[in-house]
Amino acid sequence: MTRQSPTARHPKKTSRDDSRRWNLLATLQTVAASGATSRADIARATGLTKASVSSIVAELLDEGLIHEIGTAPSDGGGKPPTLLAIHPRGRDIVAVDLSRRPIRAALVGLGGPIHHRVSAPEPGVTGPAALDAALELVARCLDRAEAPVLGIGVGTPGMLDPDGTVIEATNLDWHGVAVGAELARRFGLPVSVGNDAHVSALAEMRSHPRDSLLLVKIGQGIGSGLVLNGVLHTGDRFVAGEIGHVVVDRDGAICRCGNRGCLETVASVPAIVERAAGVKDPDLPWDAMALAARFGEATVREAIDVAGRAIGEMLATAAALLDVTHIVIASDLANSSEAIVDAVERSLTAGIHPSSVGHIEVTAASARSDLVLAGAVAMVLRDELGVVLR
Ligand SMILES: [Zn+2]
C-alpha cells in the first residue's frame, strides 16, 4: 500500500504544526465515528479545550470537510448545541478497481456513496492498454468531480513495491508497471496504490470497525488482507497475505507459478468452476447458480466444498498463530458466499483447538462487487486525512 505525492515534500514540520494536525485528525475522527456531534462532545471525547475545539472546528468547516446539520435538544435550558457531521460531498475521491474484468473506476464522496461509475469498454485489456484504460477511466471520473479531489486510490491484483509499482500481476500482464507514479504525473493528485485483497480488508474495517480481521479474497487467484490492531499488515516485503501459492496438495495440479497443488489450483474461482464443470472453459460464468443449472447443484456444491475445505485448513493455522477472531470471505463467484462461508467454517472449526470453537466468526464480505472500490476509497482517506471514516 503506497502513496505517491506529486508535490515536493514539505520541510520538516515544527512540533506545533504536528500537534495542530494531530488535534485536527482527532476531531475529524470523532465527528466521523459519532455521525453527528457537538463541539462540547468533541471536547469531551478528545480532551481538548473548548477554545481549541472551536478553532479546529472552524478550520474544518472552512475546509469543507465537515458541515453543520442542525441542533441537538438543549441540555438544561441553554442554547441548543449545533451538530457537526462529515460533509458527504466535502471532497471527491477517484477509486479504481483493476481486479475485475472489465476494469472499473468510480467517483466517490466522503460520505461513501458512489456518484459516478465508469468501466473500460473492453473486458480483457492487458499490458500497456490496461494502463491507458485506467488513465482514461480516472480522467472521466475527474471530469464529473463536484468537489476538490482528495486523491486517487487504486486496488490492483498482484505484488506491489512500496512506490506503487506493480511488480507482477499476471492477470493484467503487468511486470514492473509504475501505475502510482504514472497517475500522479498525469493528474497531479496524490495517489495511493494497494493490493486488491489488502484494500478489501480496509473496506471491511470501514463498514464493520474491529480491532483485527483477516479477509480472504477468492477471485482469479487467492489473496488475503490482514488488519491487526487497526493497522493493515503489509509485511517486510509488502506481500503479506499472498496465500494463493502456498502448496496444499503436493500431488495436485501444476500451478501457473510452476509448483504443484497451490491453494489457487484448488480454491480460486477458475478452479471451482473447472471442478464443477469437469472441463476448463474460460467462458463459463462466474456464477454458482448458473453453473448449478447447467451441471447440477450437487456437483457445484462439491466443488465449493473442496475449495472451502482447503481455505479453512489454512485459516486454522492463521487463526491459531494470530488469534484473529473475525474472518471475512470475499468471493467473486456470484451466488456462492453462503456455501463458501459454510464450508470454510466447518473446515476451520475441525482444525482448531476445541476451546477456540465458537470464538471465531466467519462472514461474507459486505460490499460484494464494490469491495475493492470501497477499499481504494478507505486507503485514500487513511493516507490523506489519516482517518477511517464510517
Ligand atoms: Zn502457485
XYZ file of C-alpha atoms and ligand atoms in Angstrom:
391
model
C 0.000 0.000 0.000
C 1.814 3.038 -1.141
C 1.429 6.668 -1.775
C 2.668 8.933 -4.490
C 2.553 12.648 -3.966
C 3.089 14.952 -6.908
C 4.157 17.807 -4.685
C 7.608 18.320 -3.242
C 7.975 17.153 0.315
C 7.439 19.900 2.814
C 10.385 20.800 5.019
C 10.188 19.111 8.394
C 7.181 20.449 10.224
C 7.536 22.029 13.608
C 6.134 20.246 16.616
C 3.489 22.981 16.919
C 2.225 22.073 13.422
C 2.325 18.404 14.336
C 0.193 18.882 17.400
C -2.261 21.067 15.470
C -2.525 18.352 12.801
C -2.961 15.673 15.436
C -5.804 17.646 17.012
C -7.439 18.165 13.613
C -7.336 14.438 12.934
C -8.641 13.556 16.391
C -11.537 15.964 15.869
C -12.287 14.642 12.396
C -12.167 11.057 13.632
C -14.520 11.903 16.492
C -17.032 13.539 14.148
C -16.771 10.570 11.752
C -17.225 7.971 14.475
C -20.266 9.624 16.014
C -22.124 10.558 12.831
C -23.324 13.812 14.384
C -21.733 15.513 17.341
C -21.425 18.871 19.083
C -18.341 20.934 19.897
C -18.789 20.117 23.597
C -18.896 16.383 22.844
C -15.741 16.692 20.744
C -14.010 18.412 23.669
C -15.071 15.608 25.997
C -14.007 12.868 23.579
C -10.630 14.343 22.643
C -9.650 16.044 25.898
C -9.062 19.309 24.018
C -10.143 22.639 25.497
C -13.372 24.178 24.207
C -11.379 27.035 22.710
C -9.143 24.607 20.791
C -12.144 22.656 19.559
C -13.813 25.873 18.365
C -10.762 26.886 16.407
C -10.253 23.407 14.920
C -13.924 23.061 14.006
C -13.784 26.480 12.321
C -10.840 25.271 10.242
C -12.574 22.003 9.282
C -15.770 23.913 8.360
C -13.720 26.331 6.317
C -12.005 23.413 4.538
C -15.425 21.930 3.786
C -14.565 18.599 5.423
C -17.407 18.895 7.938
C -20.680 20.799 7.959
C -23.364 21.878 10.402
C -26.505 19.745 10.311
C -28.863 21.433 12.761
C -29.122 21.458 16.517
C -29.496 18.881 19.271
C -32.096 19.271 22.039
C -30.644 21.649 24.606
C -29.335 20.318 27.859
C -30.723 22.227 30.843
C -32.327 25.140 29.018
C -29.160 26.667 27.484
C -28.549 27.378 23.831
C -29.082 24.147 21.857
C -25.746 22.801 20.622
C -25.030 22.781 16.890
C -24.423 19.324 15.464
C -21.495 18.666 13.155
C -21.044 15.841 10.650
C -18.640 14.825 7.909
C -19.591 16.719 4.744
C -20.580 13.890 2.390
C -19.524 15.903 -0.645
C -16.743 17.883 1.037
C -14.200 16.077 -1.114
C -14.417 13.660 -4.001
C -12.194 10.605 -4.364
C -11.469 8.600 -7.519
C -11.368 4.864 -6.843
C -10.039 2.347 -9.374
C -10.575 -1.416 -9.333
C -8.102 -3.269 -11.543
C -9.035 -6.658 -10.123
C -12.207 -7.208 -12.129
C -12.992 -7.531 -15.800
C -13.595 -5.013 -17.194
C -11.516 -2.703 -15.016
C -13.615 -0.027 -13.365
C -13.447 3.303 -11.614
C -15.813 5.441 -9.600
C -16.161 8.922 -8.199
C -17.000 8.702 -4.514
C -17.752 11.373 -1.901
C -16.534 11.420 1.700
C -19.878 10.015 2.763
C -19.331 6.789 0.824
C -21.979 6.639 -1.924
C -20.750 6.273 -5.483
C -21.667 9.344 -7.560
C -20.432 8.166 -10.923
C -19.180 4.848 -12.332
C -17.207 4.040 -15.442
C -15.749 0.845 -16.803
C -13.380 0.023 -19.632
C -15.131 -0.772 -22.932
C -13.054 -3.944 -23.424
C -13.371 -6.638 -20.763
C -9.927 -8.191 -21.123
C -7.411 -5.400 -21.698
C -3.896 -6.185 -20.505
C -0.396 -4.746 -20.730
C 0.075 -1.069 -21.723
C -3.562 -0.949 -22.931
C -4.742 -1.679 -19.389
C -2.698 1.246 -18.051
C -4.116 3.511 -20.787
C -7.618 2.314 -19.930
C -7.075 3.058 -16.226
C -5.815 6.581 -17.025
C -8.834 7.171 -19.248
C -11.265 5.999 -16.551
C -9.669 8.302 -13.977
C -9.878 11.250 -16.407
C -13.588 10.549 -16.972
C -14.260 10.443 -13.228
C -12.323 13.678 -12.648
C -14.478 15.366 -15.292
C -17.501 14.658 -13.099
C -15.972 15.839 -9.804
C -18.036 18.461 -7.987
C -15.696 18.956 -5.040
C -11.930 19.230 -4.599
C -10.445 15.791 -5.240
C -8.696 14.327 -2.213
C -6.803 11.686 -4.156
C -6.858 8.661 -6.404
C -6.974 5.177 -4.869
C -6.117 2.063 -6.861
C -6.781 -1.532 -5.858
C -4.796 -3.888 -8.073
C -4.149 -7.606 -8.189
C -0.578 -8.804 -7.923
C 2.507 -7.834 -5.988
C 3.466 -4.222 -5.413
C 6.536 -2.423 -4.243
C 6.398 0.422 -1.722
C 6.425 3.033 -4.526
C 3.136 1.924 -6.049
C 4.712 -0.081 -8.859
C 3.049 -3.353 -9.779
C 5.964 -5.791 -9.809
C 3.936 -8.698 -11.106
C 0.245 -9.010 -11.960
C -0.290 -11.975 -14.250
C -3.934 -11.175 -14.949
C -3.054 -7.700 -16.216
C 0.180 -8.916 -17.843
C 1.951 -6.214 -15.864
C 5.570 -6.660 -14.892
C 7.041 -3.565 -13.300
C 4.295 -1.070 -14.177
C 4.622 2.194 -12.209
C 0.877 2.815 -12.050
C 1.119 5.081 -8.972
C 3.802 7.342 -10.450
C 2.043 7.443 -13.825
C -1.297 8.544 -12.331
C 0.400 11.136 -10.104
C 2.343 12.564 -13.051
C -0.675 12.704 -15.326
C -3.214 14.160 -12.890
C -1.119 15.973 -10.273
C -3.050 14.410 -7.428
C -1.973 12.211 -4.517
C -2.231 8.529 -5.486
C -2.478 5.523 -3.190
C -1.988 2.047 -4.623
C -2.826 -1.138 -2.755
C -3.149 -4.837 -3.377
C -6.805 -5.731 -4.006
C -7.067 -8.080 -1.023
C -5.360 -5.555 1.255
C -7.716 -2.728 0.312
C -10.692 -5.084 0.624
C -9.680 -5.662 4.252
C -9.621 -1.871 4.750
C -13.107 -1.590 3.237
C -14.394 -4.251 5.576
C -12.842 -2.408 8.541
C -14.610 0.753 7.429
C -18.032 -0.899 7.282
C -17.531 -3.071 10.397
C -14.914 -1.490 12.648
C -12.999 -4.102 14.661
C -9.548 -4.416 16.176
C -8.430 -7.142 13.831
C -9.669 -9.112 10.864
C -8.448 -11.449 8.188
C -10.110 -11.192 4.773
C -9.666 -13.857 2.099
C -10.401 -12.785 -1.456
C -11.302 -15.565 -3.861
C -11.097 -14.490 -7.485
C -8.838 -15.319 -10.409
C -6.286 -16.042 -7.697
C -6.472 -16.024 -3.915
C -5.145 -13.285 -1.674
C -5.747 -12.097 1.820
C -5.590 -8.905 3.817
C -4.779 -8.812 7.498
C -5.641 -5.951 9.828
C -4.014 -6.242 13.246
C -4.917 -3.785 15.997
C -6.489 -1.450 13.459
C -3.449 -1.360 11.152
C -3.164 -3.100 7.791
C -0.236 -5.509 7.940
C 1.699 -5.333 4.666
C 4.739 -7.382 5.703
C 8.504 -7.000 5.295
C 8.377 -7.229 1.505
C 4.927 -5.738 1.058
C 3.408 -9.062 0.008
C 1.709 -10.159 3.239
C -1.363 -12.273 2.610
C -0.215 -13.874 -0.658
C -1.557 -17.277 0.337
C -2.602 -18.372 -3.168
C 0.689 -20.121 -3.848
C 1.066 -21.972 -0.577
C 1.122 -25.651 -1.536
C -1.829 -27.552 -0.104
C -1.578 -30.711 -2.214
C 1.911 -31.830 -3.274
C 0.412 -34.204 -5.830
C -2.053 -31.621 -7.118
C -2.341 -29.861 -10.451
C 0.525 -27.792 -11.848
C 0.046 -24.128 -10.966
C 0.900 -21.144 -13.166
C 3.770 -20.440 -10.721
C 5.390 -23.774 -11.593
C 4.684 -25.579 -8.317
C 2.109 -28.283 -7.844
C -1.063 -28.080 -5.768
C -1.039 -24.412 -4.724
C -4.172 -23.229 -2.880
C -5.064 -21.344 -6.076
C -5.283 -24.622 -8.066
C -7.945 -25.862 -5.654
C -9.854 -22.843 -4.425
C -9.674 -19.939 -6.921
C -12.852 -19.188 -8.885
C -11.442 -20.757 -12.102
C -10.549 -23.894 -10.069
C -14.057 -24.108 -8.594
C -15.678 -23.537 -11.995
C -13.450 -26.157 -13.621
C -14.217 -28.736 -10.935
C -17.956 -28.026 -11.186
C -17.989 -28.221 -14.992
C -15.480 -31.048 -15.331
C -13.785 -29.041 -18.040
C -11.566 -25.957 -18.298
C -13.542 -23.319 -20.152
C -12.782 -19.624 -19.548
C -16.168 -18.662 -20.986
C -18.171 -20.350 -18.231
C -19.959 -17.877 -15.960
C -18.564 -16.996 -12.515
C -21.966 -17.704 -11.026
C -22.766 -20.713 -8.831
C -26.456 -20.588 -9.695
C -25.844 -20.564 -13.443
C -23.325 -23.400 -13.067
C -25.785 -25.431 -10.969
C -28.475 -25.060 -13.645
C -26.078 -26.488 -16.170
C -24.025 -29.054 -14.266
C -26.228 -29.922 -11.285
C -26.402 -28.469 -7.817
C -24.582 -31.346 -6.097
C -21.554 -31.025 -8.392
C -21.276 -27.301 -7.807
C -21.754 -27.736 -4.069
C -18.967 -30.325 -4.012
C -16.590 -28.007 -5.917
C -17.325 -25.196 -3.464
C -16.837 -27.607 -0.552
C -13.410 -28.667 -1.779
C -12.365 -25.020 -2.077
C -13.807 -24.039 1.296
C -12.147 -27.001 2.972
C -8.699 -26.064 1.667
C -9.131 -22.420 2.668
C -10.482 -23.394 6.101
C -7.479 -25.633 6.781
C -5.121 -22.787 6.005
C -7.153 -20.355 8.107
C -6.991 -22.725 11.083
C -3.212 -22.216 11.131
C -3.588 -18.455 10.689
C -6.209 -18.213 13.438
C -4.020 -20.186 15.832
C -0.955 -18.080 15.017
C -2.628 -14.703 15.246
C -5.714 -15.158 17.419
C -7.785 -13.225 14.887
C -11.444 -13.919 15.547
C -13.042 -12.189 12.540
C -12.595 -13.879 9.213
C -14.243 -12.428 6.128
C -14.653 -14.253 2.834
C -14.955 -12.197 -0.352
C -15.806 -14.445 -3.289
C -16.021 -13.299 -6.898
C -18.126 -16.376 -7.706
C -21.672 -14.972 -7.678
C -24.287 -16.699 -5.518
C -21.663 -18.698 -3.664
C -20.979 -16.696 -0.492
C -23.187 -18.671 1.856
C -21.913 -22.064 0.682
C -18.255 -20.993 0.793
C -18.567 -19.394 4.222
C -20.256 -22.569 5.462
C -17.535 -24.857 4.043
C -14.722 -22.643 5.365
C -16.309 -22.516 8.805
C -16.730 -26.302 9.021
C -13.161 -26.951 7.988
C -11.780 -24.229 10.254
C -13.772 -25.496 13.228
C -12.454 -29.017 12.676
C -8.886 -27.727 12.582
C -8.609 -25.625 15.732
C -8.403 -26.254 19.459
C -11.871 -27.091 20.831
C -11.648 -24.161 23.254
C -11.428 -21.744 20.291
C -14.556 -23.100 18.615
C -17.345 -20.550 18.864
C -14.941 -17.634 19.220
C -14.099 -17.323 15.547
C -16.675 -15.741 13.284
C -16.611 -16.360 9.530
C -18.751 -13.998 7.439
C -19.197 -12.974 3.825
C -17.836 -9.552 2.818
C -20.439 -6.825 2.906
C -19.712 -4.618 -0.110
C -19.578 -7.534 -2.584
C -18.792 -6.334 -6.074
C -17.812 -2.837 -4.910
C -15.425 -4.079 -2.238
C -12.198 -3.074 -3.979
C -13.613 0.356 -4.914
C -14.664 0.883 -1.290
C -11.198 -0.229 -0.190
C -9.480 2.180 -2.568
C -11.533 4.986 -1.009
C -10.667 3.842 2.529
C -6.985 3.844 1.582
C -7.110 7.430 0.281
C -8.925 8.576 3.426
C -6.299 6.886 5.560
C -3.368 8.259 3.571
C -4.668 11.798 3.009
C -6.696 12.516 6.133
C -5.226 9.945 8.492
C -8.670 8.722 9.470
C -11.005 5.854 8.877
C -14.362 7.438 8.134
C -17.536 5.446 8.562
Zn 1.234 -21.492 -7.498
